[in-house]
Amino acid sequence: AQSVTQPDIHITVSEGASLELRCNYSYGATPYLFWYVQSPGQGLQLLLKYFSGDTLVQGIKGFEAEFKRSQSSFNLRKPSVHWSDAAEYFCAVGPSGGSYIPTFGRGTSLIVHP
Amino acid sequence: DAGVTQSPTHLIKTRGQHVTLRCSPISGHKSVSWYQQVLGQGPQFIFQYYEKEERGRGNFPDRFSARQFPNYSSELNVNALLLGDSALYLCASSLSQALSGNTIYFGEGSWLTVV
């Protein structure tokens, strides 16, 4: 069965600092990988996704993520965090091919200090 | 164009009651899926419907049911509510049922509180 681990429940960074949110997955084949962001009281918005090809994926709002098969990881990065980035971030893994049943991690809460 | 719309946005129910949550997908989207998000957790998959047929079901009891209508809107029904059913219920839509080359769009959810 597929699973996703986000080891950090909370991350605190200062505005302007760099950010890396960790995601590890377990899946038998090459997975589809996603990062979503959820602002308070809102639904989820897709930041970026990896299906195949280039392992460094660019997303919206200046985010990027790198797929590392050897480490079963798909960490999310941003070079300079803005106060508006404070939100909950979810990593998700889905089966490659066929109907999707994505599995989400428990999320990492990002706190941004001025 | 309107995004995924869900109603109601908030509701309070008593244990043992029944609830119906509604979702309208983005125009042209034929796949609708439902998720339960308990506070402090990630979304858990409940159902997926595509072209009015159930295409996937998560690990939820039979108290949970859903359907998709000819206009592709969807309802999630929960019977015999338990306190543990208190959660944010998210609806998502996409053009097709597959993940490949497909973007899933989420609504803002329906907050259900069971007392």
PDB file of C-alpha atoms in Angstrom:
ATOM      1  CA  ALA A   1       0.000   0.000   0.000  1.00  0.00           C
ATOM      2  CA  GLN A   2       1.152   3.499  -0.710  1.00  0.00           C
ATOM      3  CA  SER A   3       1.916   5.901   2.125  1.00  0.00           C
ATOM      4  CA  VAL A   4       3.286   9.378   2.669  1.00  0.00           C
ATOM      5  CA  THR A   5       5.275  10.654   5.624  1.00  0.00           C
ATOM      6  CA  GLN A   6       5.710  14.317   6.415  1.00  0.00           C
ATOM      7  CA  PRO A   7       8.024  14.182   9.410  1.00  0.00           C
ATOM      8  CA  ASP A   8       7.653  17.809  10.445  1.00  0.00           C
ATOM      9  CA  ILE A   9       4.332  18.802  11.980  1.00  0.00           C
ATOM     10  CA  HIS A  10       5.350  22.469  12.290  1.00  0.00           C
ATOM     11  CA  ILE A  11       8.079  24.506  10.614  1.00  0.00           C
ATOM     12  CA  THR A  12       8.897  28.060  11.624  1.00  0.00           C
ATOM     13  CA  VAL A  13      10.922  30.348   9.367  1.00  0.00           C
ATOM     14  CA  SER A  14      11.620  34.036   9.181  1.00  0.00           C
ATOM     15  CA  GLU A  15      10.295  36.033   6.267  1.00  0.00           C
ATOM     16  CA  GLY A  16      12.902  36.060   3.509  1.00  0.00           C
ATOM     17  CA  ALA A  17      14.555  32.851   4.670  1.00  0.00           C
ATOM     18  CA  SER A  18      14.686  29.711   2.568  1.00  0.00           C
ATOM     19  CA  LEU A  19      12.293  26.829   3.140  1.00  0.00           C
ATOM     20  CA  GLU A  20      12.405  23.079   2.729  1.00  0.00           C
ATOM     21  CA  LEU A  21       9.466  20.839   3.639  1.00  0.00           C
ATOM     22  CA  ARG A  22      10.165  17.133   3.732  1.00  0.00           C
ATOM     23  CA  CYS A  23       8.102  14.364   2.183  1.00  0.00           C
ATOM     24  CA  ASN A  24       8.905  10.664   2.033  1.00  0.00           C
ATOM     25  CA  TYR A  25       6.730   8.161   0.275  1.00  0.00           C
ATOM     26  CA  SER A  26       6.304   4.437   0.042  1.00  0.00           C
ATOM     27  CA  TYR A  27       5.115   3.014  -3.243  1.00  0.00           C
ATOM     28  CA  GLY A  28       5.990  -0.064  -5.269  1.00  0.00           C
ATOM     29  CA  ALA A  29       6.537   1.653  -8.599  1.00  0.00           C
ATOM     30  CA  THR A  30       7.259   5.144  -9.842  1.00  0.00           C
ATOM     31  CA  PRO A  31       4.551   7.222  -8.233  1.00  0.00           C
ATOM     32  CA  TYR A  32       2.789  10.394  -9.141  1.00  0.00           C
ATOM     33  CA  LEU A  33       3.683  13.024  -6.526  1.00  0.00           C
ATOM     34  CA  PHE A  34       1.958  16.224  -5.543  1.00  0.00           C
ATOM     35  CA  TRP A  35       2.250  19.149  -3.186  1.00  0.00           C
ATOM     36  CA  TYR A  36      -0.864  21.036  -2.118  1.00  0.00           C
ATOM     37  CA  VAL A  37      -1.294  24.123   0.061  1.00  0.00           C
ATOM     38  CA  GLN A  38      -4.259  24.838   2.289  1.00  0.00           C
ATOM     39  CA  SER A  39      -4.807  28.284   3.773  1.00  0.00           C
ATOM     40  CA  PRO A  40      -6.954  28.523   6.906  1.00  0.00           C
ATOM     41  CA  GLY A  41     -10.580  27.720   6.160  1.00  0.00           C
ATOM     42  CA  GLN A  42      -9.841  27.015   2.514  1.00  0.00           C
ATOM     43  CA  GLY A  43      -9.695  24.031   0.220  1.00  0.00           C
ATOM     44  CA  LEU A  44      -6.493  22.632  -1.226  1.00  0.00           C
ATOM     45  CA  GLN A  45      -4.604  24.295  -4.048  1.00  0.00           C
ATOM     46  CA  LEU A  46      -2.147  22.381  -6.201  1.00  0.00           C
ATOM     47  CA  LEU A  47       1.384  23.808  -6.020  1.00  0.00           C
ATOM     48  CA  LEU A  48       3.128  21.339  -8.299  1.00  0.00           C
ATOM     49  CA  LYS A  49       3.115  17.755  -9.487  1.00  0.00           C
ATOM     50  CA  TYR A  50       5.567  15.153 -10.741  1.00  0.00           C
ATOM     51  CA  PHE A  51       4.556  12.498 -13.227  1.00  0.00           C
ATOM     52  CA  SER A  52       7.777  11.720 -15.083  1.00  0.00           C
ATOM     53  CA  GLY A  53      10.768  13.343 -16.731  1.00  0.00           C
ATOM     54  CA  ASP A  54      12.821  16.085 -15.127  1.00  0.00           C
ATOM     55  CA  THR A  55      13.106  15.351 -11.429  1.00  0.00           C
ATOM     56  CA  LEU A  56      13.146  19.045 -10.508  1.00  0.00           C
ATOM     57  CA  VAL A  57       9.628  20.383 -10.812  1.00  0.00           C
ATOM     58  CA  GLN A  58       8.656  24.034 -10.820  1.00  0.00           C
ATOM     59  CA  GLY A  59       5.337  25.098  -9.395  1.00  0.00           C
ATOM     60  CA  ILE A  60       3.311  28.164  -8.665  1.00  0.00           C
ATOM     61  CA  LYS A  61       4.175  30.889  -6.148  1.00  0.00           C
ATOM     62  CA  GLY A  62       7.907  30.296  -6.565  1.00  0.00           C
ATOM     63  CA  PHE A  63       7.898  26.747  -5.173  1.00  0.00           C
ATOM     64  CA  GLU A  64       9.881  23.830  -6.538  1.00  0.00           C
ATOM     65  CA  ALA A  65      10.275  20.183  -5.564  1.00  0.00           C
ATOM     66  CA  GLU A  66      12.815  17.520  -6.364  1.00  0.00           C
ATOM     67  CA  PHE A  67      12.000  13.845  -6.850  1.00  0.00           C
ATOM     68  CA  LYS A  68      14.781  11.617  -5.501  1.00  0.00           C
ATOM     69  CA  ARG A  69      14.007   7.998  -6.222  1.00  0.00           C
ATOM     70  CA  SER A  70      16.962   6.672  -4.203  1.00  0.00           C
ATOM     71  CA  GLN A  71      15.693   8.451  -1.096  1.00  0.00           C
ATOM     72  CA  SER A  72      11.960   8.016  -1.808  1.00  0.00           C
ATOM     73  CA  SER A  73      11.607  11.724  -1.238  1.00  0.00           C
ATOM     74  CA  PHE A  74       9.857  14.665  -2.825  1.00  0.00           C
ATOM     75  CA  ASN A  75      10.881  17.710  -0.783  1.00  0.00           C
ATOM     76  CA  LEU A  76       9.339  21.114  -1.381  1.00  0.00           C
ATOM     77  CA  ARG A  77      11.572  24.188  -1.467  1.00  0.00           C
ATOM     78  CA  LYS A  78      11.308  27.923  -1.785  1.00  0.00           C
ATOM     79  CA  PRO A  79      14.328  30.248  -1.786  1.00  0.00           C
ATOM     80  CA  SER A  80      12.656  33.167  -0.002  1.00  0.00           C
ATOM     81  CA  VAL A  81       9.501  32.816   2.066  1.00  0.00           C
ATOM     82  CA  HIS A  82       6.820  35.507   2.190  1.00  0.00           C
ATOM     83  CA  TRP A  83       4.437  36.043   5.102  1.00  0.00           C
ATOM     84  CA  SER A  84       1.568  34.993   2.826  1.00  0.00           C
ATOM     85  CA  ASP A  85       3.126  31.518   2.518  1.00  0.00           C
ATOM     86  CA  ALA A  86       1.977  30.687   6.049  1.00  0.00           C
ATOM     87  CA  ALA A  87      -0.388  27.744   5.556  1.00  0.00           C
ATOM     88  CA  GLU A  88      -0.682  23.973   5.783  1.00  0.00           C
ATOM     89  CA  TYR A  89       1.248  22.003   3.165  1.00  0.00           C
ATOM     90  CA  PHE A  90       0.324  18.500   2.090  1.00  0.00           C
ATOM     91  CA  CYS A  91       2.345  16.009   0.119  1.00  0.00           C
ATOM     92  CA  ALA A  92       0.402  13.334  -1.770  1.00  0.00           C
ATOM     93  CA  VAL A  93       1.261  10.210  -3.741  1.00  0.00           C
ATOM     94  CA  GLY A  94      -0.869   8.564  -6.377  1.00  0.00           C
ATOM     95  CA  PRO A  95      -0.684   5.414  -8.413  1.00  0.00           C
ATOM     96  CA  SER A  96       0.826   5.768 -11.854  1.00  0.00           C
ATOM     97  CA  GLY A  97      -1.783   4.888 -14.453  1.00  0.00           C
ATOM     98  CA  GLY A  98      -5.442   4.140 -14.137  1.00  0.00           C
ATOM     99  CA  SER A  99      -7.951   5.528 -11.728  1.00  0.00           C
ATOM    100  CA  TYR A 100      -6.489   7.624  -8.991  1.00  0.00           C
ATOM    101  CA  ILE A 101      -6.756   7.191  -5.259  1.00  0.00           C
ATOM    102  CA  PRO A 102      -4.190   9.645  -3.913  1.00  0.00           C
ATOM    103  CA  THR A 103      -2.836   9.278  -0.421  1.00  0.00           C
ATOM    104  CA  PHE A 104      -2.093  12.450   1.518  1.00  0.00           C
ATOM    105  CA  GLY A 105       0.406  13.016   4.277  1.00  0.00           C
ATOM    106  CA  ARG A 106      -0.723  14.521   7.563  1.00  0.00           C
ATOM    107  CA  GLY A 107       0.581  17.919   6.568  1.00  0.00           C
ATOM    108  CA  THR A 108       3.206  20.418   7.720  1.00  0.00           C
ATOM    109  CA  SER A 109       2.122  23.709   9.195  1.00  0.00           C
ATOM    110  CA  LEU A 110       4.329  26.594   8.064  1.00  0.00           C
ATOM    111  CA  ILE A 111       4.656  29.550  10.408  1.00  0.00           C
ATOM    112  CA  VAL A 112       6.353  32.672   9.069  1.00  0.00           C
ATOM    113  CA  HIS A 113       7.863  35.205  11.464  1.00  0.00           C
ATOM    114  CA  PRO A 114       8.266  38.829  10.333  1.00  0.00           C
TER     115      PRO A 114
ATOM    116  CA  ASP B   1     -15.515  30.312 -14.572  1.00  0.00           C
ATOM    117  CA  ALA B   2     -16.705  29.110 -11.210  1.00  0.00           C
ATOM    118  CA  GLY B   3     -14.536  26.700  -9.307  1.00  0.00           C
ATOM    119  CA  VAL B   4     -15.726  23.680  -7.376  1.00  0.00           C
ATOM    120  CA  THR B   5     -18.620  24.785  -5.187  1.00  0.00           C
ATOM    121  CA  GLN B   6     -19.804  23.010  -2.070  1.00  0.00           C
ATOM    122  CA  SER B   7     -22.799  23.474   0.174  1.00  0.00           C
ATOM    123  CA  PRO B   8     -23.454  23.993   2.945  1.00  0.00           C
ATOM    124  CA  THR B   9     -20.231  25.594   4.144  1.00  0.00           C
ATOM    125  CA  HIS B  10     -20.917  24.867   7.804  1.00  0.00           C
ATOM    126  CA  LEU B  11     -23.447  22.712   9.590  1.00  0.00           C
ATOM    127  CA  ILE B  12     -24.084  21.204  12.993  1.00  0.00           C
ATOM    128  CA  LYS B  13     -25.825  17.869  13.421  1.00  0.00           C
ATOM    129  CA  THR B  14     -26.729  15.658  16.337  1.00  0.00           C
ATOM    130  CA  ARG B  15     -25.455  12.107  16.773  1.00  0.00           C
ATOM    131  CA  GLY B  16     -27.625   9.622  14.905  1.00  0.00           C
ATOM    132  CA  GLN B  17     -28.840  12.139  12.361  1.00  0.00           C
ATOM    133  CA  HIS B  18     -28.301  12.069   8.626  1.00  0.00           C
ATOM    134  CA  VAL B  19     -26.445  14.642   6.538  1.00  0.00           C
ATOM    135  CA  THR B  20     -26.279  15.415   2.819  1.00  0.00           C
ATOM    136  CA  LEU B  21     -23.415  17.437   1.386  1.00  0.00           C
ATOM    137  CA  ARG B  22     -23.486  18.796  -2.137  1.00  0.00           C
ATOM    138  CA  CYS B  23     -20.838  19.524  -4.716  1.00  0.00           C
ATOM    139  CA  SER B  24     -20.880  21.165  -8.126  1.00  0.00           C
ATOM    140  CA  PRO B  25     -17.774  20.464 -10.210  1.00  0.00           C
ATOM    141  CA  ILE B  26     -16.070  22.844 -12.550  1.00  0.00           C
ATOM    142  CA  SER B  27     -17.960  23.068 -15.820  1.00  0.00           C
ATOM    143  CA  GLY B  28     -16.836  20.268 -18.147  1.00  0.00           C
ATOM    144  CA  HIS B  29     -15.376  18.133 -15.369  1.00  0.00           C
ATOM    145  CA  LYS B  30     -16.817  14.644 -15.261  1.00  0.00           C
ATOM    146  CA  SER B  31     -14.967  13.238 -12.261  1.00  0.00           C
ATOM    147  CA  VAL B  32     -15.863  14.102  -8.688  1.00  0.00           C
ATOM    148  CA  SER B  33     -14.200  12.770  -5.584  1.00  0.00           C
ATOM    149  CA  TRP B  34     -14.871  13.226  -1.878  1.00  0.00           C
ATOM    150  CA  TYR B  35     -12.419  13.469   1.010  1.00  0.00           C
ATOM    151  CA  GLN B  36     -12.725  13.678   4.769  1.00  0.00           C
ATOM    152  CA  GLN B  37     -10.221  15.876   6.586  1.00  0.00           C
ATOM    153  CA  VAL B  38     -10.189  15.542  10.337  1.00  0.00           C
ATOM    154  CA  LEU B  39      -8.561  18.413  12.207  1.00  0.00           C
ATOM    155  CA  GLY B  40      -4.793  18.042  12.170  1.00  0.00           C
ATOM    156  CA  GLN B  41      -4.758  15.358   9.497  1.00  0.00           C
ATOM    157  CA  GLY B  42      -4.490  15.151   5.747  1.00  0.00           C
ATOM    158  CA  PRO B  43      -7.521  14.450   3.560  1.00  0.00           C
ATOM    159  CA  GLN B  44      -8.691  10.850   3.454  1.00  0.00           C
ATOM    160  CA  PHE B  45     -10.225   9.546   0.227  1.00  0.00           C
ATOM    161  CA  ILE B  46     -13.874   8.512   0.496  1.00  0.00           C
ATOM    162  CA  PHE B  47     -15.300   8.123  -3.018  1.00  0.00           C
ATOM    163  CA  GLN B  48     -14.607   8.844  -6.640  1.00  0.00           C
ATOM    164  CA  TYR B  49     -17.304   9.090  -9.293  1.00  0.00           C
ATOM    165  CA  TYR B  50     -16.750   9.347 -13.002  1.00  0.00           C
ATOM    166  CA  GLU B  51     -19.504   9.535 -15.577  1.00  0.00           C
ATOM    167  CA  LYS B  52     -22.040   8.847 -12.811  1.00  0.00           C
ATOM    168  CA  GLU B  53     -20.441   5.564 -11.793  1.00  0.00           C
ATOM    169  CA  GLU B  54     -18.498   4.819  -8.638  1.00  0.00           C
ATOM    170  CA  ARG B  55     -14.875   4.264  -9.633  1.00  0.00           C
ATOM    171  CA  GLY B  56     -13.201   4.139  -6.258  1.00  0.00           C
ATOM    172  CA  ARG B  57     -14.019   3.816  -2.594  1.00  0.00           C
ATOM    173  CA  GLY B  58     -11.850   4.420   0.422  1.00  0.00           C
ATOM    174  CA  ASN B  59     -11.909   2.651   3.757  1.00  0.00           C
ATOM    175  CA  PHE B  60     -15.117   4.128   5.138  1.00  0.00           C
ATOM    176  CA  PRO B  61     -18.156   2.352   6.605  1.00  0.00           C
ATOM    177  CA  ASP B  62     -21.369   1.767   4.690  1.00  0.00           C
ATOM    178  CA  ARG B  63     -22.910   4.719   6.508  1.00  0.00           C
ATOM    179  CA  PHE B  64     -21.154   6.791   3.873  1.00  0.00           C
ATOM    180  CA  SER B  65     -22.657   6.829   0.401  1.00  0.00           C
ATOM    181  CA  ALA B  66     -22.548   9.107  -2.600  1.00  0.00           C
ATOM    182  CA  ARG B  67     -23.938   9.575  -6.040  1.00  0.00           C
ATOM    183  CA  GLN B  68     -23.320  11.631  -9.136  1.00  0.00           C
ATOM    184  CA  PHE B  69     -26.096  13.183 -11.155  1.00  0.00           C
ATOM    185  CA  PRO B  70     -26.452  13.584 -14.941  1.00  0.00           C
ATOM    186  CA  ASN B  71     -25.125  17.148 -14.674  1.00  0.00           C
ATOM    187  CA  TYR B  72     -22.053  15.711 -12.876  1.00  0.00           C
ATOM    188  CA  SER B  73     -22.880  17.316  -9.555  1.00  0.00           C
ATOM    189  CA  SER B  74     -22.593  15.026  -6.579  1.00  0.00           C
ATOM    190  CA  GLU B  75     -23.973  14.344  -3.128  1.00  0.00           C
ATOM    191  CA  LEU B  76     -22.271  12.736  -0.161  1.00  0.00           C
ATOM    192  CA  ASN B  77     -24.605  11.180   2.378  1.00  0.00           C
ATOM    193  CA  VAL B  78     -23.692  10.092   5.875  1.00  0.00           C
ATOM    194  CA  ASN B  79     -26.182   8.174   8.010  1.00  0.00           C
ATOM    195  CA  ALA B  80     -26.244   7.569  11.752  1.00  0.00           C
ATOM    196  CA  LEU B  81     -23.729  10.327  12.453  1.00  0.00           C
ATOM    197  CA  LEU B  82     -21.056   9.754  15.067  1.00  0.00           C
ATOM    198  CA  LEU B  83     -18.997  12.330  16.917  1.00  0.00           C
ATOM    199  CA  GLY B  84     -15.978  11.094  14.947  1.00  0.00           C
ATOM    200  CA  ASP B  85     -17.603  12.156  11.696  1.00  0.00           C
ATOM    201  CA  SER B  86     -16.897  15.777  12.621  1.00  0.00           C
ATOM    202  CA  ALA B  87     -14.548  16.971   9.910  1.00  0.00           C
ATOM    203  CA  LEU B  88     -14.059  19.111   6.841  1.00  0.00           C
ATOM    204  CA  TYR B  89     -15.510  17.323   3.824  1.00  0.00           C
ATOM    205  CA  LEU B  90     -13.783  18.247   0.603  1.00  0.00           C
ATOM    206  CA  CYS B  91     -15.031  17.744  -2.899  1.00  0.00           C
ATOM    207  CA  ALA B  92     -12.669  17.742  -5.862  1.00  0.00           C
ATOM    208  CA  SER B  93     -13.276  17.643  -9.579  1.00  0.00           C
ATOM    209  CA  SER B  94     -11.193  16.847 -12.623  1.00  0.00           C
ATOM    210  CA  LEU B  95     -11.680  16.279 -16.317  1.00  0.00           C
ATOM    211  CA  SER B  96     -11.093  12.556 -16.137  1.00  0.00           C
ATOM    212  CA  GLN B  97     -10.600   9.878 -13.536  1.00  0.00           C
ATOM    213  CA  ALA B  98      -6.922   9.318 -14.187  1.00  0.00           C
ATOM    214  CA  LEU B  99      -4.100  11.104 -12.421  1.00  0.00           C
ATOM    215  CA  SER B 100      -1.873  11.300 -15.454  1.00  0.00           C
ATOM    216  CA  GLY B 101      -1.962  14.700 -17.087  1.00  0.00           C
ATOM    217  CA  ASN B 102      -4.952  15.596 -14.967  1.00  0.00           C
ATOM    218  CA  THR B 103      -5.261  18.370 -12.410  1.00  0.00           C
ATOM    219  CA  ILE B 104      -7.592  17.939  -9.460  1.00  0.00           C
ATOM    220  CA  TYR B 105      -9.343  21.069  -8.206  1.00  0.00           C
ATOM    221  CA  PHE B 106     -10.692  21.208  -4.668  1.00  0.00           C
ATOM    222  CA  GLY B 107     -13.625  23.104  -3.275  1.00  0.00           C
ATOM    223  CA  GLU B 108     -13.436  24.989   0.004  1.00  0.00           C
ATOM    224  CA  GLY B 109     -15.220  22.220   1.835  1.00  0.00           C
ATOM    225  CA  SER B 110     -18.164  21.690   4.145  1.00  0.00           C
ATOM    226  CA  TRP B 111     -17.453  21.864   7.856  1.00  0.00           C
ATOM    227  CA  LEU B 112     -19.536  19.263   9.695  1.00  0.00           C
ATOM    228  CA  THR B 113     -19.773  19.299  13.470  1.00  0.00           C
ATOM    229  CA  VAL B 114     -21.552  16.423  15.176  1.00  0.00           C
ATOM    230  CA  VAL B 115     -22.680  17.073  18.749  1.00  0.00           C
TER     231      VAL B 115
END
